[in-house]
PDB file of C-alpha atoms in Angstrom:
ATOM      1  CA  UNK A   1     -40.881 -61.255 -42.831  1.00 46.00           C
ATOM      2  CA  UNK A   2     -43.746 -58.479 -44.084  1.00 56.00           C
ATOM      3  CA  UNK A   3     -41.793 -55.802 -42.344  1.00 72.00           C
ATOM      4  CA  UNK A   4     -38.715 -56.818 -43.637  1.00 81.00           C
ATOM      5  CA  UNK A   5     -36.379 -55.944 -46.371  1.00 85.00           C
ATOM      6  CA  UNK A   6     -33.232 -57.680 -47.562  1.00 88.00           C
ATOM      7  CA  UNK A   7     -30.773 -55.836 -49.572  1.00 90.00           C
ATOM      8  CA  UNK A   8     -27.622 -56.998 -51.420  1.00 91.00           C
ATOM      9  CA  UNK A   9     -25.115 -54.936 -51.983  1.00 91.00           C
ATOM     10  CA  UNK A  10     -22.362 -57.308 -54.500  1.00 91.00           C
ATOM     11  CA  UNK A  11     -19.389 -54.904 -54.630  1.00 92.00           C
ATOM     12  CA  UNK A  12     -19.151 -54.732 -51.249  1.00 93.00           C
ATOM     13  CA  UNK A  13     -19.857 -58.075 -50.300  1.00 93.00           C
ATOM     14  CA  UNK A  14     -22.796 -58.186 -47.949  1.00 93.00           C
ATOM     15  CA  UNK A  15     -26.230 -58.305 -47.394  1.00 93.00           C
ATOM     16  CA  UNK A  16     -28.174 -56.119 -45.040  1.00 92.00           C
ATOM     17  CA  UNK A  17     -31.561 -56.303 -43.271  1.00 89.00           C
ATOM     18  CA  UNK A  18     -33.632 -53.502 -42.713  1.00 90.00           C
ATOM     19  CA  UNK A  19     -37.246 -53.661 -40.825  1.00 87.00           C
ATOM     20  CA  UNK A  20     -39.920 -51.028 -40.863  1.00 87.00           C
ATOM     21  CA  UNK A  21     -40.686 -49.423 -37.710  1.00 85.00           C
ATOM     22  CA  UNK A  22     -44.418 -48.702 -37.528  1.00 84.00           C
ATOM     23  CA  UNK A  23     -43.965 -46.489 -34.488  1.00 87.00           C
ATOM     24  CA  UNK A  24     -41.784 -43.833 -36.190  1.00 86.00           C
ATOM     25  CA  UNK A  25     -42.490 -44.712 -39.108  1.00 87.00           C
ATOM     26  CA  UNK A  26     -38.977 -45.534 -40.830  1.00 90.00           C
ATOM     27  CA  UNK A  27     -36.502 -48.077 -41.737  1.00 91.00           C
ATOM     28  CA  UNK A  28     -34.272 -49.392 -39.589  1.00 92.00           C
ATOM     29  CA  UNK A  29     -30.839 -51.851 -40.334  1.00 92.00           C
ATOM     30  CA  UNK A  30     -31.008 -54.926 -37.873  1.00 88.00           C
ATOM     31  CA  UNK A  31     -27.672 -56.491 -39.467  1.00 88.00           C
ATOM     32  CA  UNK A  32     -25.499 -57.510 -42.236  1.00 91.00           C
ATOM     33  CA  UNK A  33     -25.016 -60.910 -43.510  1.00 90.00           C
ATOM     34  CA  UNK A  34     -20.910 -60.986 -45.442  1.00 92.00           C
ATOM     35  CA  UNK A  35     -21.208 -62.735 -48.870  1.00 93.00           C
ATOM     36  CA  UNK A  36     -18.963 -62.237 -51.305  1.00 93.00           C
ATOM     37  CA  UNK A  37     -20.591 -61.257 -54.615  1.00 93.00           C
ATOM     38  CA  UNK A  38     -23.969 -61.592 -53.533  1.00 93.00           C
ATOM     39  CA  UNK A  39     -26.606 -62.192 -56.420  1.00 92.00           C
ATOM     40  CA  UNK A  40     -29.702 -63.671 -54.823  1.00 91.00           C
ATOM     41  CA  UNK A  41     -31.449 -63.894 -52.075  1.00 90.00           C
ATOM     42  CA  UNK A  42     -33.898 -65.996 -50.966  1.00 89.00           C
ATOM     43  CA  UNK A  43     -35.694 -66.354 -47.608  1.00 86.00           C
ATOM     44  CA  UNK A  44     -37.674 -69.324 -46.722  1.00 86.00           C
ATOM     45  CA  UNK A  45     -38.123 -71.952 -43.206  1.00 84.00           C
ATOM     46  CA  UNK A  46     -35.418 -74.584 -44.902  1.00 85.00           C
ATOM     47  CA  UNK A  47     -35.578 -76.600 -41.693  1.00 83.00           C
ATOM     48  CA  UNK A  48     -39.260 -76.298 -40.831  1.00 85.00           C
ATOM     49  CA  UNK A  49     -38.444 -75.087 -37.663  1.00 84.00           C
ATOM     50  CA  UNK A  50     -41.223 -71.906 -37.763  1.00 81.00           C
ATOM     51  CA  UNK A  51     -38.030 -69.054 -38.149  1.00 79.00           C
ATOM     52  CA  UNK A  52     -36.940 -67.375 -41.833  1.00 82.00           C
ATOM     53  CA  UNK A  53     -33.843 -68.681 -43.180  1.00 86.00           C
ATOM     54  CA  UNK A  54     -32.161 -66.832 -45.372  1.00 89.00           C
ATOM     55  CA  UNK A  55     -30.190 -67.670 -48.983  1.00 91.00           C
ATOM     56  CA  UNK A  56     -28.014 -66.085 -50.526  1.00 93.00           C
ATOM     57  CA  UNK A  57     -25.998 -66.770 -53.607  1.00 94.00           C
ATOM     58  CA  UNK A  58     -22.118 -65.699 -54.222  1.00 93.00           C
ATOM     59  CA  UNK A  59     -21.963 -65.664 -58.099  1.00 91.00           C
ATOM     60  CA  UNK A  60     -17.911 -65.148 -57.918  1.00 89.00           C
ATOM     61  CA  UNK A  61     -17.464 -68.065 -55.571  1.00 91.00           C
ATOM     62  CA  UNK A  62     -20.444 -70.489 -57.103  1.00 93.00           C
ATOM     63  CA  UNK A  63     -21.279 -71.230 -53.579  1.00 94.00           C
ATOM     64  CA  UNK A  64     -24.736 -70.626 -51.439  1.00 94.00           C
ATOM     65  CA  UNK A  65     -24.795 -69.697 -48.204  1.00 93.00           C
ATOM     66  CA  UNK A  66     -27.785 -70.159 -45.318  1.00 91.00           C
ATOM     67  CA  UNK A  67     -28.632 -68.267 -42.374  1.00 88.00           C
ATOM     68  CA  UNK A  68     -30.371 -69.306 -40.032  1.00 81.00           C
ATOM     69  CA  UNK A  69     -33.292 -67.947 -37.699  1.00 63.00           C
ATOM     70  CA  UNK A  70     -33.759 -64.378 -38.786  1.00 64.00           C
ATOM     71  CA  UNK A  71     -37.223 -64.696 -36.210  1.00 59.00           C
ATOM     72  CA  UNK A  72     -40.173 -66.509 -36.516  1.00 59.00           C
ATOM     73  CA  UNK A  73     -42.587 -66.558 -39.209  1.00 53.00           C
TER      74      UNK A  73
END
């Protein structure tokens, strides 16, 4: 994830993923995760299956949620 940048947005309850593109060179949005309330984010291989999961936390809801296989490592 070096080219990648996660952004939380809380009030309007998602997450989005941008990635550099070296070519042009600028940023691009490759998705949105929904989480209500979003307060932290956290990517790491939770499954040790060589992709990037992603964490987030929902502060409003107390709950975490997991995303799986964002690409590999």
């Amino acid at each position: 994830m070096q080219d990648d940048l996660l952004v939380a947005f809380p009030d309007a309850g998602r997450v989005d993923l941008f990635s550099l593109d070296v070519d042009t060179p600028s940023i691009v949005l490759k998705g949105s995760l929904e989480v209500p309330d979003a307060t932290a984010v956290a990517v790491d291989d939770l499954d040790r299956d060589n992709d990037r999961d992603v964490l987030v936390t929902s502060g409003s809801l107390g709950r975490i949620y997991v995303f799986e296989n964002l690409g590999p490592d």
